[in-house]
Amino acid sequence: MNFAFAQSEAPKIPIDKKEVIEILDPPGAAALNIMLSALSSFKELKKSEQASIENTTSLVKIKVLPFIDMQTSTQIALEDHWDQLNIAQKQLFINYIEHSLIKDYVGMLYSYKDIDFVEIALQKKVLRKDNKALVKLEIKANAQSKPSLITLKMIRNERWRIYDVVFAGVSVVKNYNAQFNSHIKRKGLDSLIQKTFDKLNQK
């Protein structure tokens, strides 16, 4: 009896963990959810006339910040200089990038001035390489405006997170990278560390 039952069982098929993750947690869906949640919440703030800088900043901290890989963003911004920093200095730059990105994302939301509905679509096939992905979204915020294009550079560590955004043709992280490199070439890394420390202490 036991032998007959065992023979009737379906053959076991090897499971590819990467394929399962891709089905359950694709980067395109993660990107759509992040942007849809943020823009829909901002639309409600605008509708209720509560879209102040303070409220929009809170929105970004709640709806966007948890989905940003801050360390990856900071490492890319600093390039090879990252490895020259001690733990405290690395955290200093992570804090600075976080503070700056909040303002950047608030500015992006404010660029959708007359937002009365939110329509977001994947523009092209998502590009994947290892644990990174490039997701292009087309966003339409009202009937009169043309769709805007935003590119999310994403990395998967347990879940998909954003590490860079290209908005209006400008990469946010590359912009910080250019600023950091310019200062380091003129005044050195120690000067940049001190300047970053001073800026954060002024907040």
PDB file of C-alpha atoms in Angstrom:
ATOM      1  CA  MET A   1       0.000   0.000   0.000  1.00  0.00           C
ATOM      2  CA  ASN A   2       2.708   2.456   0.991  1.00  0.00           C
ATOM      3  CA  PHE A   3       4.686   1.695  -2.170  1.00  0.00           C
ATOM      4  CA  ALA A   4       1.656   2.193  -4.372  1.00  0.00           C
ATOM      5  CA  PHE A   5       0.862   5.540  -2.693  1.00  0.00           C
ATOM      6  CA  ALA A   6       4.436   6.744  -3.103  1.00  0.00           C
ATOM      7  CA  GLN A   7       4.386   5.861  -6.771  1.00  0.00           C
ATOM      8  CA  SER A   8       1.209   7.883  -7.326  1.00  0.00           C
ATOM      9  CA  GLU A   9       2.705  11.116  -5.973  1.00  0.00           C
ATOM     10  CA  ALA A  10       3.592  13.822  -8.506  1.00  0.00           C
ATOM     11  CA  PRO A  11       7.307  14.016  -9.328  1.00  0.00           C
ATOM     12  CA  LYS A  12       9.156  16.781  -7.509  1.00  0.00           C
ATOM     13  CA  ILE A  13      10.238  19.669  -9.725  1.00  0.00           C
ATOM     14  CA  PRO A  14      13.359  21.636  -8.699  1.00  0.00           C
ATOM     15  CA  ILE A  15      12.447  25.152  -7.625  1.00  0.00           C
ATOM     16  CA  ASP A  16      14.589  28.065  -8.756  1.00  0.00           C
ATOM     17  CA  LYS A  17      14.530  30.518  -5.843  1.00  0.00           C
ATOM     18  CA  LYS A  18      15.384  33.462  -8.134  1.00  0.00           C
ATOM     19  CA  GLU A  19      12.449  32.674 -10.411  1.00  0.00           C
ATOM     20  CA  VAL A  20      10.069  32.488  -7.446  1.00  0.00           C
ATOM     21  CA  ILE A  21      11.295  35.854  -6.129  1.00  0.00           C
ATOM     22  CA  GLU A  22      10.905  37.386  -9.587  1.00  0.00           C
ATOM     23  CA  ILE A  23       7.286  36.180  -9.766  1.00  0.00           C
ATOM     24  CA  LEU A  24       6.367  37.257  -6.236  1.00  0.00           C
ATOM     25  CA  ASP A  25       8.381  40.482  -6.073  1.00  0.00           C
ATOM     26  CA  PRO A  26       9.181  41.924  -9.532  1.00  0.00           C
ATOM     27  CA  PRO A  27      11.007  45.299  -9.554  1.00  0.00           C
ATOM     28  CA  GLY A  28       8.449  46.894 -11.866  1.00  0.00           C
ATOM     29  CA  ALA A  29       5.596  46.179  -9.468  1.00  0.00           C
ATOM     30  CA  ALA A  30       7.643  47.480  -6.523  1.00  0.00           C
ATOM     31  CA  ALA A  31       8.427  50.719  -8.391  1.00  0.00           C
ATOM     32  CA  LEU A  32       4.781  51.208  -9.391  1.00  0.00           C
ATOM     33  CA  ASN A  33       3.586  50.661  -5.829  1.00  0.00           C
ATOM     34  CA  ILE A  34       6.088  53.131  -4.333  1.00  0.00           C
ATOM     35  CA  MET A  35       5.282  55.905  -6.788  1.00  0.00           C
ATOM     36  CA  LEU A  36       1.526  55.284  -6.789  1.00  0.00           C
ATOM     37  CA  SER A  37       1.396  55.402  -2.989  1.00  0.00           C
ATOM     38  CA  ALA A  38       3.437  58.626  -2.807  1.00  0.00           C
ATOM     39  CA  LEU A  39       1.608  60.460  -5.604  1.00  0.00           C
ATOM     40  CA  SER A  40      -1.862  59.351  -4.464  1.00  0.00           C
ATOM     41  CA  SER A  41      -1.115  60.588  -0.955  1.00  0.00           C
ATOM     42  CA  PHE A  42       0.189  63.888  -2.330  1.00  0.00           C
ATOM     43  CA  LYS A  43      -2.971  64.227  -4.448  1.00  0.00           C
ATOM     44  CA  GLU A  44      -5.062  63.874  -1.282  1.00  0.00           C
ATOM     45  CA  LEU A  45      -2.956  66.517   0.466  1.00  0.00           C
ATOM     46  CA  LYS A  46      -3.482  68.893  -2.465  1.00  0.00           C
ATOM     47  CA  LYS A  47      -7.207  68.130  -2.560  1.00  0.00           C
ATOM     48  CA  SER A  48      -7.588  68.981   1.115  1.00  0.00           C
ATOM     49  CA  GLU A  49      -5.299  72.035   0.745  1.00  0.00           C
ATOM     50  CA  GLN A  50      -2.839  70.536   3.228  1.00  0.00           C
ATOM     51  CA  ALA A  51       0.154  70.188   0.904  1.00  0.00           C
ATOM     52  CA  SER A  52       2.509  72.354   2.944  1.00  0.00           C
ATOM     53  CA  ILE A  53       6.263  71.765   2.904  1.00  0.00           C
ATOM     54  CA  GLU A  54       6.009  70.231   6.373  1.00  0.00           C
ATOM     55  CA  ASN A  55       3.191  67.832   5.437  1.00  0.00           C
ATOM     56  CA  THR A  56       4.824  66.870   2.155  1.00  0.00           C
ATOM     57  CA  THR A  57       8.100  66.233   3.967  1.00  0.00           C
ATOM     58  CA  SER A  58       6.260  63.928   6.392  1.00  0.00           C
ATOM     59  CA  LEU A  59       4.678  62.167   3.426  1.00  0.00           C
ATOM     60  CA  VAL A  60       8.101  61.529   1.862  1.00  0.00           C
ATOM     61  CA  LYS A  61       9.478  60.194   5.151  1.00  0.00           C
ATOM     62  CA  ILE A  62       6.569  57.764   5.482  1.00  0.00           C
ATOM     63  CA  LYS A  63       5.875  56.774   1.874  1.00  0.00           C
ATOM     64  CA  VAL A  64       9.275  56.991   0.168  1.00  0.00           C
ATOM     65  CA  LEU A  65      12.160  56.926   2.648  1.00  0.00           C
ATOM     66  CA  PRO A  66      11.657  53.283   3.760  1.00  0.00           C
ATOM     67  CA  PHE A  67      12.105  52.234   0.127  1.00  0.00           C
ATOM     68  CA  ILE A  68      15.451  53.968  -0.453  1.00  0.00           C
ATOM     69  CA  ASP A  69      18.730  52.089  -0.070  1.00  0.00           C
ATOM     70  CA  MET A  70      20.541  54.978   1.545  1.00  0.00           C
ATOM     71  CA  GLN A  71      23.913  53.243   1.896  1.00  0.00           C
ATOM     72  CA  THR A  72      24.053  52.250  -1.776  1.00  0.00           C
ATOM     73  CA  SER A  73      23.105  55.796  -2.805  1.00  0.00           C
ATOM     74  CA  THR A  74      25.849  57.244  -0.601  1.00  0.00           C
ATOM     75  CA  GLN A  75      28.495  54.775  -1.767  1.00  0.00           C
ATOM     76  CA  ILE A  76      27.786  55.624  -5.414  1.00  0.00           C
ATOM     77  CA  ALA A  77      27.856  59.351  -4.652  1.00  0.00           C
ATOM     78  CA  LEU A  78      31.283  59.048  -3.003  1.00  0.00           C
ATOM     79  CA  GLU A  79      32.738  56.377  -5.330  1.00  0.00           C
ATOM     80  CA  ASP A  80      36.247  55.265  -4.275  1.00  0.00           C
ATOM     81  CA  HIS A  81      36.334  57.811  -1.449  1.00  0.00           C
ATOM     82  CA  TRP A  82      33.785  55.690   0.465  1.00  0.00           C
ATOM     83  CA  ASP A  83      36.453  53.124   1.401  1.00  0.00           C
ATOM     84  CA  GLN A  84      38.649  55.862   2.873  1.00  0.00           C
ATOM     85  CA  LEU A  85      36.025  56.777   5.477  1.00  0.00           C
ATOM     86  CA  ASN A  86      35.666  55.330   8.964  1.00  0.00           C
ATOM     87  CA  ILE A  87      32.282  54.112  10.268  1.00  0.00           C
ATOM     88  CA  ALA A  88      31.326  57.462  11.823  1.00  0.00           C
ATOM     89  CA  GLN A  89      32.226  59.363   8.652  1.00  0.00           C
ATOM     90  CA  LYS A  90      30.238  56.935   6.490  1.00  0.00           C
ATOM     91  CA  GLN A  91      27.209  57.458   8.730  1.00  0.00           C
ATOM     92  CA  LEU A  92      27.721  61.216   8.478  1.00  0.00           C
ATOM     93  CA  PHE A  93      27.410  61.087   4.688  1.00  0.00           C
ATOM     94  CA  ILE A  94      24.477  58.671   4.853  1.00  0.00           C
ATOM     95  CA  ASN A  95      22.677  61.151   7.119  1.00  0.00           C
ATOM     96  CA  TYR A  96      23.516  64.000   4.757  1.00  0.00           C
ATOM     97  CA  ILE A  97      22.284  62.125   1.683  1.00  0.00           C
ATOM     98  CA  GLU A  98      19.089  61.157   3.518  1.00  0.00           C
ATOM     99  CA  HIS A  99      18.405  64.758   4.506  1.00  0.00           C
ATOM    100  CA  SER A 100      19.127  65.969   0.977  1.00  0.00           C
ATOM    101  CA  LEU A 101      17.073  63.258  -0.739  1.00  0.00           C
ATOM    102  CA  ILE A 102      14.031  64.139   1.360  1.00  0.00           C
ATOM    103  CA  LYS A 103      14.204  67.682  -0.024  1.00  0.00           C
ATOM    104  CA  ASP A 104      14.741  66.334  -3.553  1.00  0.00           C
ATOM    105  CA  TYR A 105      11.680  64.078  -3.374  1.00  0.00           C
ATOM    106  CA  VAL A 106       9.565  66.883  -1.911  1.00  0.00           C
ATOM    107  CA  GLY A 107      10.634  68.976  -4.915  1.00  0.00           C
ATOM    108  CA  MET A 108       9.674  66.170  -7.302  1.00  0.00           C
ATOM    109  CA  LEU A 109       6.200  65.929  -5.775  1.00  0.00           C
ATOM    110  CA  TYR A 110       5.767  69.701  -5.960  1.00  0.00           C
ATOM    111  CA  SER A 111       6.567  69.548  -9.672  1.00  0.00           C
ATOM    112  CA  TYR A 112       3.129  67.942 -10.105  1.00  0.00           C
ATOM    113  CA  LYS A 113       1.304  71.212  -9.430  1.00  0.00           C
ATOM    114  CA  ASP A 114      -2.193  70.514 -10.783  1.00  0.00           C
ATOM    115  CA  ILE A 115      -2.479  66.889  -9.760  1.00  0.00           C
ATOM    116  CA  ASP A 116      -6.084  65.669  -9.957  1.00  0.00           C
ATOM    117  CA  PHE A 117      -5.563  61.996 -10.762  1.00  0.00           C
ATOM    118  CA  VAL A 118      -2.652  59.580 -10.884  1.00  0.00           C
ATOM    119  CA  GLU A 119      -1.877  57.314 -13.821  1.00  0.00           C
ATOM    120  CA  ILE A 120       1.405  55.411 -13.864  1.00  0.00           C
ATOM    121  CA  ALA A 121       2.610  52.875 -16.417  1.00  0.00           C
ATOM    122  CA  LEU A 122       5.802  50.969 -17.117  1.00  0.00           C
ATOM    123  CA  GLN A 123       7.288  52.557 -20.224  1.00  0.00           C
ATOM    124  CA  LYS A 124       9.501  49.724 -21.389  1.00  0.00           C
ATOM    125  CA  LYS A 125      10.637  46.284 -20.372  1.00  0.00           C
ATOM    126  CA  VAL A 126      12.463  46.401 -17.038  1.00  0.00           C
ATOM    127  CA  LEU A 127      16.206  45.961 -17.424  1.00  0.00           C
ATOM    128  CA  ARG A 128      17.725  43.501 -14.962  1.00  0.00           C
ATOM    129  CA  LYS A 129      21.274  42.586 -14.024  1.00  0.00           C
ATOM    130  CA  ASP A 130      21.923  40.439 -10.957  1.00  0.00           C
ATOM    131  CA  ASN A 131      20.197  42.188  -8.027  1.00  0.00           C
ATOM    132  CA  LYS A 132      19.788  45.540  -9.804  1.00  0.00           C
ATOM    133  CA  ALA A 133      17.040  46.830 -12.063  1.00  0.00           C
ATOM    134  CA  LEU A 134      16.252  49.895 -14.160  1.00  0.00           C
ATOM    135  CA  VAL A 135      12.560  50.776 -14.145  1.00  0.00           C
ATOM    136  CA  LYS A 136      11.155  53.501 -16.408  1.00  0.00           C
ATOM    137  CA  LEU A 137       7.766  54.902 -15.441  1.00  0.00           C
ATOM    138  CA  GLU A 138       5.452  57.209 -17.342  1.00  0.00           C
ATOM    139  CA  ILE A 139       3.451  59.398 -14.963  1.00  0.00           C
ATOM    140  CA  LYS A 140       0.376  61.415 -15.821  1.00  0.00           C
ATOM    141  CA  ALA A 141      -1.054  63.645 -13.088  1.00  0.00           C
ATOM    142  CA  ASN A 142      -3.859  65.453 -14.887  1.00  0.00           C
ATOM    143  CA  ALA A 143      -5.769  65.362 -18.143  1.00  0.00           C
ATOM    144  CA  GLN A 144      -4.057  68.395 -19.700  1.00  0.00           C
ATOM    145  CA  SER A 145      -0.397  67.660 -19.003  1.00  0.00           C
ATOM    146  CA  LYS A 146       1.893  65.409 -20.992  1.00  0.00           C
ATOM    147  CA  PRO A 147       3.187  62.307 -19.196  1.00  0.00           C
ATOM    148  CA  SER A 148       6.507  62.788 -17.418  1.00  0.00           C
ATOM    149  CA  LEU A 149       9.207  60.148 -17.473  1.00  0.00           C
ATOM    150  CA  ILE A 150      10.970  59.019 -14.331  1.00  0.00           C
ATOM    151  CA  THR A 151      13.611  56.295 -14.094  1.00  0.00           C
ATOM    152  CA  LEU A 152      14.104  54.400 -10.846  1.00  0.00           C
ATOM    153  CA  LYS A 153      17.389  52.587 -10.324  1.00  0.00           C
ATOM    154  CA  MET A 154      16.649  49.771  -7.907  1.00  0.00           C
ATOM    155  CA  ILE A 155      18.544  47.167  -5.909  1.00  0.00           C
ATOM    156  CA  ARG A 156      17.214  44.091  -4.143  1.00  0.00           C
ATOM    157  CA  ASN A 157      18.437  43.289  -0.630  1.00  0.00           C
ATOM    158  CA  GLU A 158      15.572  41.310   0.906  1.00  0.00           C
ATOM    159  CA  ARG A 159      13.204  43.611  -1.018  1.00  0.00           C
ATOM    160  CA  TRP A 160      13.447  46.109  -3.864  1.00  0.00           C
ATOM    161  CA  ARG A 161      14.649  49.580  -2.905  1.00  0.00           C
ATOM    162  CA  ILE A 162      15.520  52.694  -4.879  1.00  0.00           C
ATOM    163  CA  TYR A 163      19.138  53.864  -4.938  1.00  0.00           C
ATOM    164  CA  ASP A 164      18.883  56.566  -7.608  1.00  0.00           C
ATOM    165  CA  VAL A 165      16.240  58.490  -9.535  1.00  0.00           C
ATOM    166  CA  VAL A 166      16.531  60.144 -12.932  1.00  0.00           C
ATOM    167  CA  PHE A 167      13.970  62.958 -13.116  1.00  0.00           C
ATOM    168  CA  ALA A 168      13.775  65.568 -15.896  1.00  0.00           C
ATOM    169  CA  GLY A 169      16.906  63.956 -17.343  1.00  0.00           C
ATOM    170  CA  VAL A 170      18.958  64.473 -14.166  1.00  0.00           C
ATOM    171  CA  SER A 171      20.318  61.673 -11.959  1.00  0.00           C
ATOM    172  CA  VAL A 172      19.947  62.660  -8.316  1.00  0.00           C
ATOM    173  CA  VAL A 173      22.906  60.575  -7.089  1.00  0.00           C
ATOM    174  CA  LYS A 174      25.176  61.590  -9.984  1.00  0.00           C
ATOM    175  CA  ASN A 175      24.448  65.195  -9.073  1.00  0.00           C
ATOM    176  CA  TYR A 176      25.755  64.589  -5.530  1.00  0.00           C
ATOM    177  CA  ASN A 177      28.699  62.679  -6.969  1.00  0.00           C
ATOM    178  CA  ALA A 178      29.651  65.677  -9.123  1.00  0.00           C
ATOM    179  CA  GLN A 179      29.368  68.048  -6.139  1.00  0.00           C
ATOM    180  CA  PHE A 180      31.490  65.810  -3.898  1.00  0.00           C
ATOM    181  CA  ASN A 181      34.186  65.223  -6.530  1.00  0.00           C
ATOM    182  CA  SER A 182      34.399  68.928  -7.325  1.00  0.00           C
ATOM    183  CA  HIS A 183      34.967  69.803  -3.662  1.00  0.00           C
ATOM    184  CA  ILE A 184      37.472  66.983  -3.116  1.00  0.00           C
ATOM    185  CA  LYS A 185      39.534  68.036  -6.146  1.00  0.00           C
ATOM    186  CA  ARG A 186      39.663  71.624  -4.905  1.00  0.00           C
ATOM    187  CA  LYS A 187      40.015  71.182  -1.150  1.00  0.00           C
ATOM    188  CA  GLY A 188      40.403  67.483  -0.339  1.00  0.00           C
ATOM    189  CA  LEU A 189      38.320  64.802   1.342  1.00  0.00           C
ATOM    190  CA  ASP A 190      38.894  66.104   4.898  1.00  0.00           C
ATOM    191  CA  SER A 191      37.464  69.468   3.891  1.00  0.00           C
ATOM    192  CA  LEU A 192      34.355  67.770   2.449  1.00  0.00           C
ATOM    193  CA  ILE A 193      33.887  65.793   5.657  1.00  0.00           C
ATOM    194  CA  GLN A 194      34.065  68.991   7.731  1.00  0.00           C
ATOM    195  CA  LYS A 195      31.733  70.852   5.372  1.00  0.00           C
ATOM    196  CA  THR A 196      29.183  68.007   5.515  1.00  0.00           C
ATOM    197  CA  PHE A 197      29.411  67.916   9.305  1.00  0.00           C
ATOM    198  CA  ASP A 198      28.846  71.677   9.500  1.00  0.00           C
ATOM    199  CA  LYS A 199      25.852  71.529   7.139  1.00  0.00           C
ATOM    200  CA  LEU A 200      24.141  68.822   9.144  1.00  0.00           C
ATOM    201  CA  ASN A 201      24.701  70.688  12.402  1.00  0.00           C
ATOM    202  CA  GLN A 202      23.055  73.783  10.920  1.00  0.00           C
ATOM    203  CA  LYS A 203      19.799  71.862  10.235  1.00  0.00           C
TER     204      LYS A 203
END
